[in-house]
Tab-separated table of C-alpha atoms in Angstrom:
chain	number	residue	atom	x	y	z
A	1	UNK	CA	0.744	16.172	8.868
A	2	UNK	CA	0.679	13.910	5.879
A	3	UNK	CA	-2.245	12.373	3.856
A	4	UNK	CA	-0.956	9.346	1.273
A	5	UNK	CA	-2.816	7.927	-1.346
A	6	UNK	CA	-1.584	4.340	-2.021
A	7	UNK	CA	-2.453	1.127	-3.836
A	8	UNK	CA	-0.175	-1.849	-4.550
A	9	UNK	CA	0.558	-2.945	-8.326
A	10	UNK	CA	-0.525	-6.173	-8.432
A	11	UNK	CA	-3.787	-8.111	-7.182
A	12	UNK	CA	-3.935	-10.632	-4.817
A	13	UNK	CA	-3.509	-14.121	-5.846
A	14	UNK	CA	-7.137	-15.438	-4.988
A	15	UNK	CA	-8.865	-16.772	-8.180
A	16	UNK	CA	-12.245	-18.482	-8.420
A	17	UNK	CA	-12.971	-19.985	-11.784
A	18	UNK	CA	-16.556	-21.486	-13.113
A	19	UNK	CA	-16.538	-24.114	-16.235
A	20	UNK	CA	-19.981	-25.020	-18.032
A	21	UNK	CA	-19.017	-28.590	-19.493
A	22	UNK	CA	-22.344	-28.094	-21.770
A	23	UNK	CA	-21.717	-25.391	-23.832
A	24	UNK	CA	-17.775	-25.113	-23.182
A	25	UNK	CA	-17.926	-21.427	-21.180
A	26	UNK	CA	-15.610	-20.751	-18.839
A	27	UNK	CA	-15.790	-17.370	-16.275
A	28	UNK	CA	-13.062	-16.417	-13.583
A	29	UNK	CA	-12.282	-13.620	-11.550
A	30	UNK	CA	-9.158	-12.817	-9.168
A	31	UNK	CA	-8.244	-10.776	-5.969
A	32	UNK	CA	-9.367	-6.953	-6.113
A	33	UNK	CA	-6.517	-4.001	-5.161
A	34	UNK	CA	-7.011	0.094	-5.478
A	35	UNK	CA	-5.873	3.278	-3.649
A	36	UNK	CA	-6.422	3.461	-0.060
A	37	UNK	CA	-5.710	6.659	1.877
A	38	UNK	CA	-3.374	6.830	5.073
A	39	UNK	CA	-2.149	9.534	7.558
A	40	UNK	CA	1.597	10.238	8.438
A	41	UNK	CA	1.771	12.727	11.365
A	42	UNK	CA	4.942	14.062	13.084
A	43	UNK	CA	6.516	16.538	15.514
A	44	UNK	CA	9.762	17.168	16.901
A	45	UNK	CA	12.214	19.583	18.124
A	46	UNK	CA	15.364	20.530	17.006
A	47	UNK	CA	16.765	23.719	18.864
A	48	UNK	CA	20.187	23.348	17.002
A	49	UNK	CA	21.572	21.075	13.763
A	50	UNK	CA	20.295	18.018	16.179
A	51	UNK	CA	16.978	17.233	17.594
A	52	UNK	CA	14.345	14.592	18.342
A	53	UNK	CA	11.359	13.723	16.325
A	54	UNK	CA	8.342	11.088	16.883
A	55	UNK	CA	6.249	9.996	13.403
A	56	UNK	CA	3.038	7.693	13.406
A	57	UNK	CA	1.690	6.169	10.229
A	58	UNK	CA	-1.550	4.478	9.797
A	59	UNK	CA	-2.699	3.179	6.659
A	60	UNK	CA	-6.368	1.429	5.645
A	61	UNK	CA	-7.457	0.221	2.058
A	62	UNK	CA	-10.629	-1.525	1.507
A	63	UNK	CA	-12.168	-2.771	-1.658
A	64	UNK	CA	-14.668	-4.491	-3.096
A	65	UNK	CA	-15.683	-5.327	-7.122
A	66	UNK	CA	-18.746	-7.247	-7.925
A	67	UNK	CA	-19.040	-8.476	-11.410
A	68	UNK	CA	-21.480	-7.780	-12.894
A	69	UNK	CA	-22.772	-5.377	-10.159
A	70	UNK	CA	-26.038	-6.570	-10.609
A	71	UNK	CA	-26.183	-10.568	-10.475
A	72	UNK	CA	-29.311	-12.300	-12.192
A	73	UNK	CA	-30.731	-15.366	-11.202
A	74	UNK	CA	-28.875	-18.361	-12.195
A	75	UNK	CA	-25.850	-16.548	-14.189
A	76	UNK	CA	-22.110	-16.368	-12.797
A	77	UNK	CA	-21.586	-14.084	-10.319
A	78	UNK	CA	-18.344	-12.733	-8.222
A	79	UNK	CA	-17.446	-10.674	-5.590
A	80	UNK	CA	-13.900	-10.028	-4.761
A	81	UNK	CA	-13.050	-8.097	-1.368
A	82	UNK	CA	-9.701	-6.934	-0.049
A	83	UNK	CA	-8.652	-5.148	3.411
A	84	UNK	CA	-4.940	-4.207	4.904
A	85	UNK	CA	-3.841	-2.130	7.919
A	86	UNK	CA	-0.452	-0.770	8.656
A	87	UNK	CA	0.450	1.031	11.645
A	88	UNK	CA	4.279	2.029	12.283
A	89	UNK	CA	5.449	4.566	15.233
A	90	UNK	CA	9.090	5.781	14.966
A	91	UNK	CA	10.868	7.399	17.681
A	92	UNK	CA	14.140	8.753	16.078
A	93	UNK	CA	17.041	11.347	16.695
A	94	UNK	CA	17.213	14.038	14.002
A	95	UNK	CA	20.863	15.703	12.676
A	96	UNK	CA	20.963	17.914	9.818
A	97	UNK	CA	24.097	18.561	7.508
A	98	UNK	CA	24.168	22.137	5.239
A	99	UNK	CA	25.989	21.055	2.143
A	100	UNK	CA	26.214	24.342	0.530
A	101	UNK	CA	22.344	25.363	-0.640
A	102	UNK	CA	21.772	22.053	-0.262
A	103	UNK	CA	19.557	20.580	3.023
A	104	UNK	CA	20.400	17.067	4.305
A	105	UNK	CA	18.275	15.561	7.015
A	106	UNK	CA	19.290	12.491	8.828
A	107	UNK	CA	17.374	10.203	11.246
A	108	UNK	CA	17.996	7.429	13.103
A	109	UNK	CA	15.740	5.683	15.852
A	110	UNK	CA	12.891	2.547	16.969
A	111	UNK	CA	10.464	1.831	14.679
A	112	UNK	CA	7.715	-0.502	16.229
A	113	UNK	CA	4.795	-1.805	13.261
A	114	UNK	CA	2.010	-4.117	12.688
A	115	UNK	CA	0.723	-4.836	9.462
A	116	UNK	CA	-2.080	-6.755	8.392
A	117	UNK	CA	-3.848	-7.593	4.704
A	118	UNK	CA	-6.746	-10.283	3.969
A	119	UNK	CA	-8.652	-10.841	0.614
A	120	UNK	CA	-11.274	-13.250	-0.605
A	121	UNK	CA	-13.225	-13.551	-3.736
A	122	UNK	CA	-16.609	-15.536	-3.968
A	123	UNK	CA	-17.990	-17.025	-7.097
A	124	UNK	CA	-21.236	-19.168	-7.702
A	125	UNK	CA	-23.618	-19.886	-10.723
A	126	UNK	CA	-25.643	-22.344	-12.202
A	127	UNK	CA	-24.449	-24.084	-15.497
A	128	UNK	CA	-24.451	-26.965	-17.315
A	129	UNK	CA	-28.450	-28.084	-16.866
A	130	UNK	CA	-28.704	-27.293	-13.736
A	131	UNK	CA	-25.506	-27.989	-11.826
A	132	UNK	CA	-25.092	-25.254	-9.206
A	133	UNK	CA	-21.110	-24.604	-8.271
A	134	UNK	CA	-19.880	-21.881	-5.207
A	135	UNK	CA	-16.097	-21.216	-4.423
A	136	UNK	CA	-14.273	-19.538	-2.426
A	137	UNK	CA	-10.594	-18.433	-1.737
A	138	UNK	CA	-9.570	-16.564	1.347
A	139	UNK	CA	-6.217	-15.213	2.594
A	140	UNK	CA	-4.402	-13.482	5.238
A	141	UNK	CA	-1.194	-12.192	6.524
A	142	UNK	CA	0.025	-10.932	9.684
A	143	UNK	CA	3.059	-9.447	10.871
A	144	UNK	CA	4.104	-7.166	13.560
A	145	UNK	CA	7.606	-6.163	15.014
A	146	UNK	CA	10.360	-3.933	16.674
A	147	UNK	CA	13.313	-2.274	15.199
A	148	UNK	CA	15.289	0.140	13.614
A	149	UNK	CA	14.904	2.405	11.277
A	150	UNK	CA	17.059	5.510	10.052
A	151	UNK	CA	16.243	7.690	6.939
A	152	UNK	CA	18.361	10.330	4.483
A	153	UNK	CA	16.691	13.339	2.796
A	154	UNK	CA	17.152	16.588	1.471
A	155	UNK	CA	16.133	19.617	0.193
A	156	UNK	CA	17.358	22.140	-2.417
A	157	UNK	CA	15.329	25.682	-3.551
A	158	UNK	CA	15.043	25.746	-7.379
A	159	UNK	CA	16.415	29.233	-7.446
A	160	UNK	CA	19.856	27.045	-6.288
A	161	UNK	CA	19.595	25.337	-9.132
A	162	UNK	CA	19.545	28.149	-11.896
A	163	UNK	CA	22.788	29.455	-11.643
A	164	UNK	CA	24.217	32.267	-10.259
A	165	UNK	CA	22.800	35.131	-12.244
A	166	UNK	CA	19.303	33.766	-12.091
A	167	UNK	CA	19.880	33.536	-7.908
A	168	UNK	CA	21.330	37.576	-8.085
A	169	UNK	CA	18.327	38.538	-9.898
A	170	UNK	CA	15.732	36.671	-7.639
A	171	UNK	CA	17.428	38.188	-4.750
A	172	UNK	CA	17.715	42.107	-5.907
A	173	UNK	CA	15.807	44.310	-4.234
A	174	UNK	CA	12.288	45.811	-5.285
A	175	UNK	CA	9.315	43.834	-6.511
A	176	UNK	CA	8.918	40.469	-7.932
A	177	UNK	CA	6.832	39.103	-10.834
A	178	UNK	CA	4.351	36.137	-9.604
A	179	UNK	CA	6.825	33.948	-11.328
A	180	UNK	CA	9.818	35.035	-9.241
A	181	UNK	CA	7.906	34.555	-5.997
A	182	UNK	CA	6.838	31.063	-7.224
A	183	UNK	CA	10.167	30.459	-7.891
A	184	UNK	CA	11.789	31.743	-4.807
A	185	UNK	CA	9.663	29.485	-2.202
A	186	UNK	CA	9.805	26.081	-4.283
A	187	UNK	CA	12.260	23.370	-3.860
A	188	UNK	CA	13.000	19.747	-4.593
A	189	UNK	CA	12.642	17.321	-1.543
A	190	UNK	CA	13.633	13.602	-1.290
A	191	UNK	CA	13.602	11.383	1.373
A	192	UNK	CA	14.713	7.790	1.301
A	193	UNK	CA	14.102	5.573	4.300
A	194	UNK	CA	15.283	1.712	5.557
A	195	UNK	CA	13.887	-0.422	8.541
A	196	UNK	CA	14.898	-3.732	9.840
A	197	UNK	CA	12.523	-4.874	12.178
A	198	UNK	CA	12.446	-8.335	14.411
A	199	UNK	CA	9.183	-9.709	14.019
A	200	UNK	CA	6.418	-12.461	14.381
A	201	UNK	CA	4.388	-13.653	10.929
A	202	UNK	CA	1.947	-15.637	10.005
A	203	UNK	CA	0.050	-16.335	7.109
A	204	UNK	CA	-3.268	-18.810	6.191
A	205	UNK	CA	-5.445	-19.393	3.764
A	206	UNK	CA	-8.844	-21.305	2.841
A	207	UNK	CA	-10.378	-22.682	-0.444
A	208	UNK	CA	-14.148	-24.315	-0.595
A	209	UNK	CA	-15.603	-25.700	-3.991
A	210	UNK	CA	-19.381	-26.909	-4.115
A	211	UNK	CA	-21.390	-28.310	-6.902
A	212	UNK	CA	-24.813	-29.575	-6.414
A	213	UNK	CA	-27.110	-31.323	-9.356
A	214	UNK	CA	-31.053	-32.066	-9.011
A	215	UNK	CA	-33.537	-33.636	-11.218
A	216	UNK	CA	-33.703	-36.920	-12.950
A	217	UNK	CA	-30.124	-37.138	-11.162
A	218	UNK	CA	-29.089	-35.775	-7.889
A	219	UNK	CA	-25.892	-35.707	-6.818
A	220	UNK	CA	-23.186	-33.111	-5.086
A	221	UNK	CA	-19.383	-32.923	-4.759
A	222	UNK	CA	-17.734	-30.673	-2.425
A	223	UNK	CA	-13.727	-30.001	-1.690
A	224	UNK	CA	-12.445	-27.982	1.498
A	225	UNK	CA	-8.666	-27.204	1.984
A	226	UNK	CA	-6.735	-24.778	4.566
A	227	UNK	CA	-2.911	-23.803	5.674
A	228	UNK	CA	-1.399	-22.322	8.162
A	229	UNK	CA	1.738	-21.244	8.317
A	230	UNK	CA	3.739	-19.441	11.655
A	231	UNK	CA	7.033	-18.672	11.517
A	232	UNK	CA	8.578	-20.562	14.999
A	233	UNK	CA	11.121	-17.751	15.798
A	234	UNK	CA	10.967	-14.002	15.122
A	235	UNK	CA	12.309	-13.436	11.322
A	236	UNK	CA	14.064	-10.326	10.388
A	237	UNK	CA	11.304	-8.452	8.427
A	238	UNK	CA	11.056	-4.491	7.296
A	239	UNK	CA	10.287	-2.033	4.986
A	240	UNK	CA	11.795	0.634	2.564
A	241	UNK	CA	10.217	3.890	2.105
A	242	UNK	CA	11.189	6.452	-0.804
A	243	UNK	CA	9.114	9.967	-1.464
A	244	UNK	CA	10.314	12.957	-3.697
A	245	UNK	CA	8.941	15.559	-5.408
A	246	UNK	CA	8.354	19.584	-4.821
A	247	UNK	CA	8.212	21.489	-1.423
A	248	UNK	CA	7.150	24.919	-0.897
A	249	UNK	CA	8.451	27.287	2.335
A	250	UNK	CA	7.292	30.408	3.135
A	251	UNK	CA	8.066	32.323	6.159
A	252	UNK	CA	4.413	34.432	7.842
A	253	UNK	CA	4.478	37.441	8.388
A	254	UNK	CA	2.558	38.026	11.527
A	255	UNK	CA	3.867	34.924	13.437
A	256	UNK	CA	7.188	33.835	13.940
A	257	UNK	CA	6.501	30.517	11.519
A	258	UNK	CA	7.128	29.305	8.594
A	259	UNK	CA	4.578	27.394	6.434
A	260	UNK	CA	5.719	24.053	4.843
A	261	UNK	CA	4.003	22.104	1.998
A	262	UNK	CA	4.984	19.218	0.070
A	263	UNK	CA	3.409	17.235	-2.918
A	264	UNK	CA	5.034	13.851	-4.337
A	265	UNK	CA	5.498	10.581	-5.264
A	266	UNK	CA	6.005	7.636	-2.871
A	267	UNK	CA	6.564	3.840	-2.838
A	268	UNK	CA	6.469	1.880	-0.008
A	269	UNK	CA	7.651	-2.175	0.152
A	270	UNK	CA	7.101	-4.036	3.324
A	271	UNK	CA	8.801	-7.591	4.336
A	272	UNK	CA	5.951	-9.951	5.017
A	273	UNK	CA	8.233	-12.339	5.987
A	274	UNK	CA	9.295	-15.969	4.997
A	275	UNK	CA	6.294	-18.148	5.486
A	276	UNK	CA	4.190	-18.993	2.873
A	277	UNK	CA	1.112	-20.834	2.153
A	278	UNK	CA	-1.209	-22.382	-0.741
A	279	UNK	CA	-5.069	-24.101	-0.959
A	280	UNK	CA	-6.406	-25.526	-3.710
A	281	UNK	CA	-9.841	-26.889	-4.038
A	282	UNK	CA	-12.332	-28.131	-6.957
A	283	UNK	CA	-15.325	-29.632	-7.750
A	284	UNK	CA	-17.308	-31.024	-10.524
A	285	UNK	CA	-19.776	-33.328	-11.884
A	286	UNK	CA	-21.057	-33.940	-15.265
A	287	UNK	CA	-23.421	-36.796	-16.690
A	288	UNK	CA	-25.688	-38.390	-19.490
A	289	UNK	CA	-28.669	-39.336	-17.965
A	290	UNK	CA	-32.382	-38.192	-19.868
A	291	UNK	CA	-30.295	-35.042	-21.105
A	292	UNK	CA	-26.577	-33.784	-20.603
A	293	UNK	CA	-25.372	-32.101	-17.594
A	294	UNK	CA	-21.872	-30.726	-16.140
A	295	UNK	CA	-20.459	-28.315	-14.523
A	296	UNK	CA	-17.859	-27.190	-11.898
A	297	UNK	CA	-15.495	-24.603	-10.238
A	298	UNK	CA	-11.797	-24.589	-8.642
A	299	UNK	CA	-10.832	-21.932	-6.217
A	300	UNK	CA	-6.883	-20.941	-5.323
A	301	UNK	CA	-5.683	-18.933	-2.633
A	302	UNK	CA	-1.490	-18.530	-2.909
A	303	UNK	CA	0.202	-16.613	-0.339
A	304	UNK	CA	3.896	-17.316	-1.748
A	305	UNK	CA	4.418	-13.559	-2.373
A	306	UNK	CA	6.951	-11.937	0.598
A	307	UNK	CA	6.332	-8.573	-0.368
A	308	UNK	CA	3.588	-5.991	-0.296
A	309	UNK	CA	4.527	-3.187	-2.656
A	310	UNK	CA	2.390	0.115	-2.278
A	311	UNK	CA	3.117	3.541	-4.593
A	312	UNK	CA	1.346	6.765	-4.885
A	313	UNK	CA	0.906	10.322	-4.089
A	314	UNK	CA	1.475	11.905	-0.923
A	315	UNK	CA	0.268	15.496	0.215
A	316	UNK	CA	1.920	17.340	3.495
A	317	UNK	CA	1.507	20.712	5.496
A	318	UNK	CA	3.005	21.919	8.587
A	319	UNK	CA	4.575	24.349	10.459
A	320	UNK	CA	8.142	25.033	11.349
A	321	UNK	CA	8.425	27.576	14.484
């Protein structure tokens, strides 16, 4: 079993943006991304150098940023909000190829997925002697397929990689120093992994802009715009997975086990596919009547971005019978 903690670089391209035309202020926020946790759990059997192995991954990230985190009455407020799922469920064939004291682990099998991400960020206020503006921008993207996927790893002990003398004096007989039995059950792992899968996609997204003056004049302006895009056949879509860092084996002494853990780095980039979408909207007003007023707000929602990049830490333990 695995536990990942991912986030993706970048924020999502949903921006809000408030203008007072009185004093010349302007106040925008955009999309909101951070670390969500996932799970990565496999089993398999391998009674020689081949074997078969099934792996589920499930992924959920949800976050929200208010700013300010207390709204007053009347000032510019915003509250951004993003959520994605991924699920994937590989059912592969497992080889493994000694290369001296270096481990190489091959896979190839079905992959079947479904991802899905939406955001939104909110912003209202009132500005410019009383001219009260909301927007909004919303977006979403789905995509969910079948396909293949097939993966290369390896592992090497770092006693393997000290030479020869270091390796004959780890191995001597007698006692070892805590350093020597650190040494002796730590390796370097890596595991690189590509998946083409045939897939449905879909992607829409939603901007509102509102402004609303009362007093000596009354008056309101309001802008709604959506798109929806669906890609008519199945595209090819899929992902690319890479992980590395430092593994530790150590056989128990009481059961006929041995107890694997591994701590690393890992990126992740998933094919959203090639539809794409965009909504503008804005609204304003702004006058001379006994004193001056104005005031407005635009909201964007772009979904022109393919790709959903993700990078971390992951943390595994298991056992190997």
């Amino acid at each position: 079993s695995e536990v990942t903690f991912l986030s993706p670089p970048r924020e999502p391209e949903q921006i809000v943006g408030i203008a007072d035309f009185t004093t010349g202020q302007v106040w925008q926020q955009t999309g909101v991304s951070g670390f969500g946790s996932g799970m990565r759990l496999w089993a398999g059997v391998m009674p020689e150098d081949q074997g078969f192995r099934v792996r589920y991954f499930a992924m959920a990230n949800a976050q929200l940023k208010a700013d300010p985190v207390f709204p007053q009455f009347a000032q510019p407020a915003f509250s951004s909000a993003s959520h994605y799922d991924i699920d994937a469920l590989d059912l592969e064939f497992t080889q493994i190829f000694p290369l001296g004291h270096h481990r190489i682990d091959a896979s190839f099998g079905v992959r079947m997925a479904e991802l899905s991400l939406q955001s939104s960020t909110i912003g209202y206020a009132d500005v410019g002697n009383g001219v009260s503006v909301y927007g909004m921008a919303m977006a979403a993207n789905e995509m969910r397929g079948i396909g293949f996927t097939g993966s290369v790893g390896g592992f090497i002990h770092i006693q393997d990689l000290l030479g020869p003398k270091a390796e004959t004096r780890l191995n001597a007989p007698g006692p070892k120093t805590p350093f020597q039995e650190w040494v002796m059950h730590w390796g370097l792992f890596y595991n690189i992994r590509g998946t083409a899968l045939w897939s449905e996609t879909a992607v829409s997204v939603l901007t509102d802009a509102n402004a609303v003056v009362k007093g000596n004049a009354s008056a309101a302006a309001f802008s709604r715009n959506q798109a929806t895009a669906v890609g008519d056949e199945r595209q090819i879509t899929g992902n690319f997975d890479l992980q590395f860092g430092f593994e530790y084996e150590k056989k128990l002494e009481k059961l006929p086990t041995s107890l694997v853990m591994r701590i690393g780095f890992e990126y992740q980039r998933w094919s959203l596919g090639e539809v794409s979408a965009t909504s503008r909207s804005q609204a304003f007003l702004s006058g001379n009547e006994t004193e001056p007023f104005g005031g407005g707000v635009r909201a964007l929602a772009d979904r022109n971005d393919s790709y959903l990049d993700l990078f971390g830490i992951a943390i595994a333990v298991g056992l190997s019978y």
